[in-house]
Amino acid sequence: MLRLKRLMLPLCVLLAACAGTREAERSPTLAHVPTQTLPDGHVAVLVREYDDEVKLDGGREQRMHVRYLWDYTAAVAREIQTTPDGALLSDTTKPALTLNATDAELAYAVALLREDKAIDARFTADSDIYGGFSFREPGHEACDKASRCIHVIVSRDSGRYKVAHAIVDLQTARVIDPNYDPDLGGVLETPLKAANQ
């Protein structure tokens, strides 16, 4: 019995270590969008980047490359600044920063929305999809800090008719609200509704 206990302890430690790195903890979104693995091992999506030049103390100018990424491992926005040759200047988490979705993230959010058969039935060949802008409200059950909630808006006829307006959290790959703004009508819908009453 004592020997069995000695064998069980290392096994329990090993299982606990594996549980801390389970694949299930990865955001499902990562399988559908281009990603980068950062030096700390975190997996992130590059949202935007640009080159800049700043003045340092003493008047010297420093050229830098700035990247804004959504770190799916830590569920937070990051700003990474490097020199033009790639040397790290700063790597800062930005918990209050919301970042719009990339095209690939928006496409995946639409795919999640279309899994709802009732919503999918409303799509037509001429459906226009836009959105990808952030939705975050303090105290919101699903869309507060550590969420990557975005608007997904689908319309027809150049925006005249609403098909869907949903909130999708890319961090958890869930449709939070499939009918976020049910009273939002297209330009022609309001007169048509009034005429039919």
JSON list of C-alpha atoms in Angstrom, two decimals:
[
{"chain": "A", "resi": 1, "resn": "MET", "atom": "CA", "xyz": [0.00, 0.00, 0.00]},
{"chain": "A", "resi": 2, "resn": "LEU", "atom": "CA", "xyz": [2.86, 2.39, 0.86]},
{"chain": "A", "resi": 3, "resn": "ARG", "atom": "CA", "xyz": [4.50, 1.66, -2.49]},
{"chain": "A", "resi": 4, "resn": "LEU", "atom": "CA", "xyz": [1.23, 2.44, -4.31]},
{"chain": "A", "resi": 5, "resn": "LYS", "atom": "CA", "xyz": [0.99, 5.81, -2.53]},
{"chain": "A", "resi": 6, "resn": "ARG", "atom": "CA", "xyz": [4.56, 6.66, -3.56]},
{"chain": "A", "resi": 7, "resn": "LEU", "atom": "CA", "xyz": [3.69, 5.90, -7.19]},
{"chain": "A", "resi": 8, "resn": "MET", "atom": "CA", "xyz": [0.45, 7.86, -7.04]},
{"chain": "A", "resi": 9, "resn": "LEU", "atom": "CA", "xyz": [2.01, 11.12, -5.87]},
{"chain": "A", "resi": 10, "resn": "PRO", "atom": "CA", "xyz": [4.21, 11.67, -8.98]},
{"chain": "A", "resi": 11, "resn": "LEU", "atom": "CA", "xyz": [1.29, 10.60, -11.17]},
{"chain": "A", "resi": 12, "resn": "CYS", "atom": "CA", "xyz": [-1.01, 13.16, -9.51]},
{"chain": "A", "resi": 13, "resn": "VAL", "atom": "CA", "xyz": [1.60, 15.90, -9.97]},
{"chain": "A", "resi": 14, "resn": "LEU", "atom": "CA", "xyz": [1.98, 14.96, -13.64]},
{"chain": "A", "resi": 15, "resn": "LEU", "atom": "CA", "xyz": [-1.78, 14.93, -14.22]},
{"chain": "A", "resi": 16, "resn": "ALA", "atom": "CA", "xyz": [-2.15, 18.33, -12.52]},
{"chain": "A", "resi": 17, "resn": "ALA", "atom": "CA", "xyz": [0.56, 19.78, -14.76]},
{"chain": "A", "resi": 18, "resn": "CYS", "atom": "CA", "xyz": [-1.14, 18.40, -17.86]},
{"chain": "A", "resi": 19, "resn": "ALA", "atom": "CA", "xyz": [-4.52, 19.74, -16.75]},
{"chain": "A", "resi": 20, "resn": "GLY", "atom": "CA", "xyz": [-3.02, 23.23, -16.58]},
{"chain": "A", "resi": 21, "resn": "THR", "atom": "CA", "xyz": [-2.10, 23.09, -20.26]},
{"chain": "A", "resi": 22, "resn": "ARG", "atom": "CA", "xyz": [-5.14, 21.29, -21.70]},
{"chain": "A", "resi": 23, "resn": "GLU", "atom": "CA", "xyz": [-5.89, 21.99, -25.33]},
{"chain": "A", "resi": 24, "resn": "ALA", "atom": "CA", "xyz": [-9.51, 22.64, -24.30]},
{"chain": "A", "resi": 25, "resn": "GLU", "atom": "CA", "xyz": [-8.41, 25.92, -22.73]},
{"chain": "A", "resi": 26, "resn": "ARG", "atom": "CA", "xyz": [-7.38, 27.29, -26.11]},
{"chain": "A", "resi": 27, "resn": "SER", "atom": "CA", "xyz": [-9.92, 29.55, -27.74]},
{"chain": "A", "resi": 28, "resn": "PRO", "atom": "CA", "xyz": [-11.70, 27.65, -30.55]},
{"chain": "A", "resi": 29, "resn": "THR", "atom": "CA", "xyz": [-11.27, 30.78, -32.68]},
{"chain": "A", "resi": 30, "resn": "LEU", "atom": "CA", "xyz": [-7.54, 30.06, -33.02]},
{"chain": "A", "resi": 31, "resn": "ALA", "atom": "CA", "xyz": [-8.24, 27.13, -35.33]},
{"chain": "A", "resi": 32, "resn": "HIS", "atom": "CA", "xyz": [-9.97, 29.47, -37.81]},
{"chain": "A", "resi": 33, "resn": "VAL", "atom": "CA", "xyz": [-7.77, 32.59, -38.01]},
{"chain": "A", "resi": 34, "resn": "PRO", "atom": "CA", "xyz": [-4.11, 33.38, -38.75]},
{"chain": "A", "resi": 35, "resn": "THR", "atom": "CA", "xyz": [-2.14, 33.62, -35.50]},
{"chain": "A", "resi": 36, "resn": "GLN", "atom": "CA", "xyz": [1.29, 34.47, -34.17]},
{"chain": "A", "resi": 37, "resn": "THR", "atom": "CA", "xyz": [3.10, 32.78, -31.31]},
{"chain": "A", "resi": 38, "resn": "LEU", "atom": "CA", "xyz": [4.70, 35.48, -29.17]},
{"chain": "A", "resi": 39, "resn": "PRO", "atom": "CA", "xyz": [8.07, 35.10, -27.38]},
{"chain": "A", "resi": 40, "resn": "ASP", "atom": "CA", "xyz": [6.27, 34.25, -24.12]},
{"chain": "A", "resi": 41, "resn": "GLY", "atom": "CA", "xyz": [4.45, 31.38, -25.87]},
{"chain": "A", "resi": 42, "resn": "HIS", "atom": "CA", "xyz": [1.10, 33.16, -25.99]},
{"chain": "A", "resi": 43, "resn": "VAL", "atom": "CA", "xyz": [-0.95, 32.86, -29.18]},
{"chain": "A", "resi": 44, "resn": "ALA", "atom": "CA", "xyz": [-2.24, 36.13, -30.61]},
{"chain": "A", "resi": 45, "resn": "VAL", "atom": "CA", "xyz": [-3.92, 37.67, -33.63]},
{"chain": "A", "resi": 46, "resn": "LEU", "atom": "CA", "xyz": [-2.33, 40.72, -35.22]},
{"chain": "A", "resi": 47, "resn": "VAL", "atom": "CA", "xyz": [-5.00, 43.40, -35.51]},
{"chain": "A", "resi": 48, "resn": "ARG", "atom": "CA", "xyz": [-2.98, 46.33, -36.81]},
{"chain": "A", "resi": 49, "resn": "GLU", "atom": "CA", "xyz": [0.59, 47.54, -37.16]},
{"chain": "A", "resi": 50, "resn": "TYR", "atom": "CA", "xyz": [2.43, 50.64, -38.29]},
{"chain": "A", "resi": 51, "resn": "ASP", "atom": "CA", "xyz": [5.83, 52.32, -38.26]},
{"chain": "A", "resi": 52, "resn": "ASP", "atom": "CA", "xyz": [6.39, 55.39, -36.11]},
{"chain": "A", "resi": 53, "resn": "GLU", "atom": "CA", "xyz": [9.10, 57.77, -35.04]},
{"chain": "A", "resi": 54, "resn": "VAL", "atom": "CA", "xyz": [9.30, 59.30, -31.56]},
{"chain": "A", "resi": 55, "resn": "LYS", "atom": "CA", "xyz": [11.61, 61.80, -29.92]},
{"chain": "A", "resi": 56, "resn": "LEU", "atom": "CA", "xyz": [13.55, 60.51, -26.95]},
{"chain": "A", "resi": 57, "resn": "ASP", "atom": "CA", "xyz": [15.05, 62.56, -24.14]},
{"chain": "A", "resi": 58, "resn": "GLY", "atom": "CA", "xyz": [17.87, 64.65, -25.58]},
{"chain": "A", "resi": 59, "resn": "GLY", "atom": "CA", "xyz": [16.09, 65.11, -28.91]},
{"chain": "A", "resi": 60, "resn": "ARG", "atom": "CA", "xyz": [17.25, 61.85, -30.49]},
{"chain": "A", "resi": 61, "resn": "GLU", "atom": "CA", "xyz": [14.67, 60.21, -32.74]},
{"chain": "A", "resi": 62, "resn": "GLN", "atom": "CA", "xyz": [13.78, 56.55, -32.42]},
{"chain": "A", "resi": 63, "resn": "ARG", "atom": "CA", "xyz": [12.13, 54.69, -35.28]},
{"chain": "A", "resi": 64, "resn": "MET", "atom": "CA", "xyz": [9.87, 51.88, -34.16]},
{"chain": "A", "resi": 65, "resn": "HIS", "atom": "CA", "xyz": [7.42, 49.31, -35.40]},
{"chain": "A", "resi": 66, "resn": "VAL", "atom": "CA", "xyz": [4.18, 49.15, -33.38]},
{"chain": "A", "resi": 67, "resn": "ARG", "atom": "CA", "xyz": [1.85, 46.13, -33.32]},
{"chain": "A", "resi": 68, "resn": "TYR", "atom": "CA", "xyz": [-1.51, 45.79, -31.64]},
{"chain": "A", "resi": 69, "resn": "LEU", "atom": "CA", "xyz": [-2.54, 42.19, -31.03]},
{"chain": "A", "resi": 70, "resn": "TRP", "atom": "CA", "xyz": [-5.29, 40.31, -29.27]},
{"chain": "A", "resi": 71, "resn": "ASP", "atom": "CA", "xyz": [-3.59, 37.80, -26.98]},
{"chain": "A", "resi": 72, "resn": "TYR", "atom": "CA", "xyz": [-6.00, 34.84, -26.94]},
{"chain": "A", "resi": 73, "resn": "THR", "atom": "CA", "xyz": [-3.94, 33.06, -24.29]},
{"chain": "A", "resi": 74, "resn": "ALA", "atom": "CA", "xyz": [-4.31, 35.86, -21.73]},
{"chain": "A", "resi": 75, "resn": "ALA", "atom": "CA", "xyz": [-7.54, 37.34, -23.18]},
{"chain": "A", "resi": 76, "resn": "VAL", "atom": "CA", "xyz": [-6.11, 40.85, -23.37]},
{"chain": "A", "resi": 77, "resn": "ALA", "atom": "CA", "xyz": [-4.92, 43.40, -25.93]},
{"chain": "A", "resi": 78, "resn": "ARG", "atom": "CA", "xyz": [-1.17, 43.92, -26.24]},
{"chain": "A", "resi": 79, "resn": "GLU", "atom": "CA", "xyz": [0.94, 46.69, -27.70]},
{"chain": "A", "resi": 80, "resn": "ILE", "atom": "CA", "xyz": [4.40, 45.59, -28.80]},
{"chain": "A", "resi": 81, "resn": "GLN", "atom": "CA", "xyz": [7.01, 48.09, -29.93]},
{"chain": "A", "resi": 82, "resn": "THR", "atom": "CA", "xyz": [10.22, 47.01, -31.64]},
{"chain": "A", "resi": 83, "resn": "THR", "atom": "CA", "xyz": [13.09, 48.69, -33.44]},
{"chain": "A", "resi": 84, "resn": "PRO", "atom": "CA", "xyz": [13.09, 48.38, -37.24]},
{"chain": "A", "resi": 85, "resn": "ASP", "atom": "CA", "xyz": [15.47, 45.39, -36.92]},
{"chain": "A", "resi": 86, "resn": "GLY", "atom": "CA", "xyz": [13.13, 43.62, -34.46]},
{"chain": "A", "resi": 87, "resn": "ALA", "atom": "CA", "xyz": [14.72, 44.39, -31.07]},
{"chain": "A", "resi": 88, "resn": "LEU", "atom": "CA", "xyz": [12.05, 44.66, -28.37]},
{"chain": "A", "resi": 89, "resn": "LEU", "atom": "CA", "xyz": [11.42, 48.16, -26.99]},
{"chain": "A", "resi": 90, "resn": "SER", "atom": "CA", "xyz": [8.25, 47.43, -25.02]},
{"chain": "A", "resi": 91, "resn": "ASP", "atom": "CA", "xyz": [5.53, 44.82, -24.60]},
{"chain": "A", "resi": 92, "resn": "THR", "atom": "CA", "xyz": [2.51, 46.16, -22.71]},
{"chain": "A", "resi": 93, "resn": "THR", "atom": "CA", "xyz": [-0.83, 44.56, -21.90]},
{"chain": "A", "resi": 94, "resn": "LYS", "atom": "CA", "xyz": [-3.78, 46.91, -22.37]},
{"chain": "A", "resi": 95, "resn": "PRO", "atom": "CA", "xyz": [-6.76, 45.48, -20.40]},
{"chain": "A", "resi": 96, "resn": "ALA", "atom": "CA", "xyz": [-8.99, 48.48, -21.14]},
{"chain": "A", "resi": 97, "resn": "LEU", "atom": "CA", "xyz": [-8.24, 48.50, -24.88]},
{"chain": "A", "resi": 98, "resn": "THR", "atom": "CA", "xyz": [-10.75, 46.99, -27.28]},
{"chain": "A", "resi": 99, "resn": "LEU", "atom": "CA", "xyz": [-9.59, 46.07, -30.76]},
{"chain": "A", "resi": 100, "resn": "ASN", "atom": "CA", "xyz": [-11.77, 45.62, -33.81]},
{"chain": "A", "resi": 101, "resn": "ALA", "atom": "CA", "xyz": [-11.85, 42.16, -35.35]},
{"chain": "A", "resi": 102, "resn": "THR", "atom": "CA", "xyz": [-9.69, 41.18, -38.28]},
{"chain": "A", "resi": 103, "resn": "ASP", "atom": "CA", "xyz": [-11.37, 40.07, -41.51]},
{"chain": "A", "resi": 104, "resn": "ALA", "atom": "CA", "xyz": [-10.71, 36.43, -40.62]},
{"chain": "A", "resi": 105, "resn": "GLU", "atom": "CA", "xyz": [-12.16, 36.87, -37.12]},
{"chain": "A", "resi": 106, "resn": "LEU", "atom": "CA", "xyz": [-15.29, 38.54, -38.53]},
{"chain": "A", "resi": 107, "resn": "ALA", "atom": "CA", "xyz": [-15.71, 35.72, -41.05]},
{"chain": "A", "resi": 108, "resn": "TYR", "atom": "CA", "xyz": [-15.50, 33.17, -38.23]},
{"chain": "A", "resi": 109, "resn": "ALA", "atom": "CA", "xyz": [-18.01, 35.16, -36.16]},
{"chain": "A", "resi": 110, "resn": "VAL", "atom": "CA", "xyz": [-20.43, 35.06, -39.11]},
{"chain": "A", "resi": 111, "resn": "ALA", "atom": "CA", "xyz": [-19.90, 31.29, -39.40]},
{"chain": "A", "resi": 112, "resn": "LEU", "atom": "CA", "xyz": [-20.77, 30.95, -35.70]},
{"chain": "A", "resi": 113, "resn": "LEU", "atom": "CA", "xyz": [-23.90, 33.05, -36.21]},
{"chain": "A", "resi": 114, "resn": "ARG", "atom": "CA", "xyz": [-24.97, 30.96, -39.21]},
{"chain": "A", "resi": 115, "resn": "GLU", "atom": "CA", "xyz": [-24.93, 27.82, -37.06]},
{"chain": "A", "resi": 116, "resn": "ASP", "atom": "CA", "xyz": [-28.32, 29.11, -35.82]},
{"chain": "A", "resi": 117, "resn": "LYS", "atom": "CA", "xyz": [-30.65, 27.62, -38.47]},
{"chain": "A", "resi": 118, "resn": "ALA", "atom": "CA", "xyz": [-33.30, 30.33, -38.02]},
{"chain": "A", "resi": 119, "resn": "ILE", "atom": "CA", "xyz": [-30.75, 33.09, -38.63]},
{"chain": "A", "resi": 120, "resn": "ASP", "atom": "CA", "xyz": [-29.04, 31.21, -41.45]},
{"chain": "A", "resi": 121, "resn": "ALA", "atom": "CA", "xyz": [-32.40, 30.92, -43.24]},
{"chain": "A", "resi": 122, "resn": "ARG", "atom": "CA", "xyz": [-32.58, 34.74, -43.41]},
{"chain": "A", "resi": 123, "resn": "PHE", "atom": "CA", "xyz": [-29.32, 35.01, -45.39]},
{"chain": "A", "resi": 124, "resn": "THR", "atom": "CA", "xyz": [-29.65, 35.56, -49.13]},
{"chain": "A", "resi": 125, "resn": "ALA", "atom": "CA", "xyz": [-27.11, 35.70, -51.95]},
{"chain": "A", "resi": 126, "resn": "ASP", "atom": "CA", "xyz": [-27.08, 39.51, -51.73]},
{"chain": "A", "resi": 127, "resn": "SER", "atom": "CA", "xyz": [-26.55, 39.68, -47.95]},
{"chain": "A", "resi": 128, "resn": "ASP", "atom": "CA", "xyz": [-23.97, 42.28, -46.91]},
{"chain": "A", "resi": 129, "resn": "ILE", "atom": "CA", "xyz": [-21.91, 41.57, -43.81]},
{"chain": "A", "resi": 130, "resn": "TYR", "atom": "CA", "xyz": [-20.18, 44.22, -41.78]},
{"chain": "A", "resi": 131, "resn": "GLY", "atom": "CA", "xyz": [-19.27, 44.85, -38.20]},
{"chain": "A", "resi": 132, "resn": "GLY", "atom": "CA", "xyz": [-16.28, 43.54, -36.30]},
{"chain": "A", "resi": 133, "resn": "PHE", "atom": "CA", "xyz": [-16.26, 46.58, -34.03]},
{"chain": "A", "resi": 134, "resn": "SER", "atom": "CA", "xyz": [-15.95, 45.93, -30.34]},
{"chain": "A", "resi": 135, "resn": "PHE", "atom": "CA", "xyz": [-18.76, 45.57, -27.85]},
{"chain": "A", "resi": 136, "resn": "ARG", "atom": "CA", "xyz": [-17.77, 45.84, -24.19]},
{"chain": "A", "resi": 137, "resn": "GLU", "atom": "CA", "xyz": [-19.86, 46.99, -21.24]},
{"chain": "A", "resi": 138, "resn": "PRO", "atom": "CA", "xyz": [-18.61, 47.19, -17.63]},
{"chain": "A", "resi": 139, "resn": "GLY", "atom": "CA", "xyz": [-20.38, 44.57, -15.58]},
{"chain": "A", "resi": 140, "resn": "HIS", "atom": "CA", "xyz": [-21.75, 42.71, -18.62]},
{"chain": "A", "resi": 141, "resn": "GLU", "atom": "CA", "xyz": [-21.94, 39.00, -17.86]},
{"chain": "A", "resi": 142, "resn": "ALA", "atom": "CA", "xyz": [-20.15, 37.95, -21.06]},
{"chain": "A", "resi": 143, "resn": "CYS", "atom": "CA", "xyz": [-18.75, 41.12, -22.64]},
{"chain": "A", "resi": 144, "resn": "ASP", "atom": "CA", "xyz": [-16.57, 42.85, -20.08]},
{"chain": "A", "resi": 145, "resn": "LYS", "atom": "CA", "xyz": [-12.79, 42.68, -19.69]},
{"chain": "A", "resi": 146, "resn": "ALA", "atom": "CA", "xyz": [-11.16, 39.49, -20.98]},
{"chain": "A", "resi": 147, "resn": "SER", "atom": "CA", "xyz": [-13.83, 39.16, -23.68]},
{"chain": "A", "resi": 148, "resn": "ARG", "atom": "CA", "xyz": [-13.49, 39.76, -27.41]},
{"chain": "A", "resi": 149, "resn": "CYS", "atom": "CA", "xyz": [-17.12, 40.60, -28.14]},
{"chain": "A", "resi": 150, "resn": "ILE", "atom": "CA", "xyz": [-17.89, 42.16, -31.51]},
{"chain": "A", "resi": 151, "resn": "HIS", "atom": "CA", "xyz": [-20.94, 43.30, -33.46]},
{"chain": "A", "resi": 152, "resn": "VAL", "atom": "CA", "xyz": [-21.95, 41.25, -36.51]},
{"chain": "A", "resi": 153, "resn": "ILE", "atom": "CA", "xyz": [-24.46, 43.01, -38.74]},
{"chain": "A", "resi": 154, "resn": "VAL", "atom": "CA", "xyz": [-26.02, 41.48, -41.83]},
{"chain": "A", "resi": 155, "resn": "SER", "atom": "CA", "xyz": [-28.28, 43.39, -44.22]},
{"chain": "A", "resi": 156, "resn": "ARG", "atom": "CA", "xyz": [-29.71, 43.20, -47.73]},
{"chain": "A", "resi": 157, "resn": "ASP", "atom": "CA", "xyz": [-30.23, 45.71, -50.52]},
{"chain": "A", "resi": 158, "resn": "SER", "atom": "CA", "xyz": [-27.34, 47.99, -49.58]},
{"chain": "A", "resi": 159, "resn": "GLY", "atom": "CA", "xyz": [-28.36, 48.13, -45.94]},
{"chain": "A", "resi": 160, "resn": "ARG", "atom": "CA", "xyz": [-32.07, 48.80, -46.46]},
{"chain": "A", "resi": 161, "resn": "TYR", "atom": "CA", "xyz": [-33.19, 45.57, -44.80]},
{"chain": "A", "resi": 162, "resn": "LYS", "atom": "CA", "xyz": [-31.77, 44.10, -41.63]},
{"chain": "A", "resi": 163, "resn": "VAL", "atom": "CA", "xyz": [-31.07, 40.38, -41.64]},
{"chain": "A", "resi": 164, "resn": "ALA", "atom": "CA", "xyz": [-29.31, 40.08, -38.29]},
{"chain": "A", "resi": 165, "resn": "HIS", "atom": "CA", "xyz": [-27.48, 42.09, -35.65]},
{"chain": "A", "resi": 166, "resn": "ALA", "atom": "CA", "xyz": [-25.67, 39.87, -33.19]},
{"chain": "A", "resi": 167, "resn": "ILE", "atom": "CA", "xyz": [-22.96, 40.03, -30.54]},
{"chain": "A", "resi": 168, "resn": "VAL", "atom": "CA", "xyz": [-20.31, 37.31, -30.78]},
{"chain": "A", "resi": 169, "resn": "ASP", "atom": "CA", "xyz": [-17.50, 36.69, -28.30]},
{"chain": "A", "resi": 170, "resn": "LEU", "atom": "CA", "xyz": [-14.48, 35.49, -30.25]},
{"chain": "A", "resi": 171, "resn": "GLN", "atom": "CA", "xyz": [-12.56, 34.67, -27.06]},
{"chain": "A", "resi": 172, "resn": "THR", "atom": "CA", "xyz": [-15.05, 31.92, -26.18]},
{"chain": "A", "resi": 173, "resn": "ALA", "atom": "CA", "xyz": [-16.37, 31.40, -29.74]},
{"chain": "A", "resi": 174, "resn": "ARG", "atom": "CA", "xyz": [-19.99, 31.90, -28.63]},
{"chain": "A", "resi": 175, "resn": "VAL", "atom": "CA", "xyz": [-22.91, 33.90, -29.97]},
{"chain": "A", "resi": 176, "resn": "ILE", "atom": "CA", "xyz": [-23.77, 36.00, -26.92]},
{"chain": "A", "resi": 177, "resn": "ASP", "atom": "CA", "xyz": [-26.89, 37.63, -28.35]},
{"chain": "A", "resi": 178, "resn": "PRO", "atom": "CA", "xyz": [-28.21, 36.54, -31.76]},
{"chain": "A", "resi": 179, "resn": "ASN", "atom": "CA", "xyz": [-30.82, 39.33, -31.80]},
{"chain": "A", "resi": 180, "resn": "TYR", "atom": "CA", "xyz": [-28.97, 42.22, -30.18]},
{"chain": "A", "resi": 181, "resn": "ASP", "atom": "CA", "xyz": [-31.08, 45.05, -31.59]},
{"chain": "A", "resi": 182, "resn": "PRO", "atom": "CA", "xyz": [-34.48, 43.63, -32.61]},
{"chain": "A", "resi": 183, "resn": "ASP", "atom": "CA", "xyz": [-36.09, 47.05, -33.24]},
{"chain": "A", "resi": 184, "resn": "LEU", "atom": "CA", "xyz": [-33.39, 48.28, -35.62]},
{"chain": "A", "resi": 185, "resn": "GLY", "atom": "CA", "xyz": [-35.09, 48.34, -39.02]},
{"chain": "A", "resi": 186, "resn": "GLY", "atom": "CA", "xyz": [-33.74, 49.15, -42.42]},
{"chain": "A", "resi": 187, "resn": "VAL", "atom": "CA", "xyz": [-34.60, 52.39, -44.23]},
{"chain": "A", "resi": 188, "resn": "LEU", "atom": "CA", "xyz": [-37.63, 50.90, -46.00]},
{"chain": "A", "resi": 189, "resn": "GLU", "atom": "CA", "xyz": [-38.86, 48.58, -43.24]},
{"chain": "A", "resi": 190, "resn": "THR", "atom": "CA", "xyz": [-40.44, 51.25, -41.04]},
{"chain": "A", "resi": 191, "resn": "PRO", "atom": "CA", "xyz": [-42.73, 52.70, -43.78]},
{"chain": "A", "resi": 192, "resn": "LEU", "atom": "CA", "xyz": [-43.67, 49.17, -44.87]},
{"chain": "A", "resi": 193, "resn": "LYS", "atom": "CA", "xyz": [-44.58, 48.15, -41.31]},
{"chain": "A", "resi": 194, "resn": "ALA", "atom": "CA", "xyz": [-46.65, 51.33, -40.86]},
{"chain": "A", "resi": 195, "resn": "ALA", "atom": "CA", "xyz": [-48.51, 50.73, -44.15]},
{"chain": "A", "resi": 196, "resn": "ASN", "atom": "CA", "xyz": [-49.35, 47.16, -43.12]},
{"chain": "A", "resi": 197, "resn": "GLN", "atom": "CA", "xyz": [-50.83, 48.12, -39.73]}
]
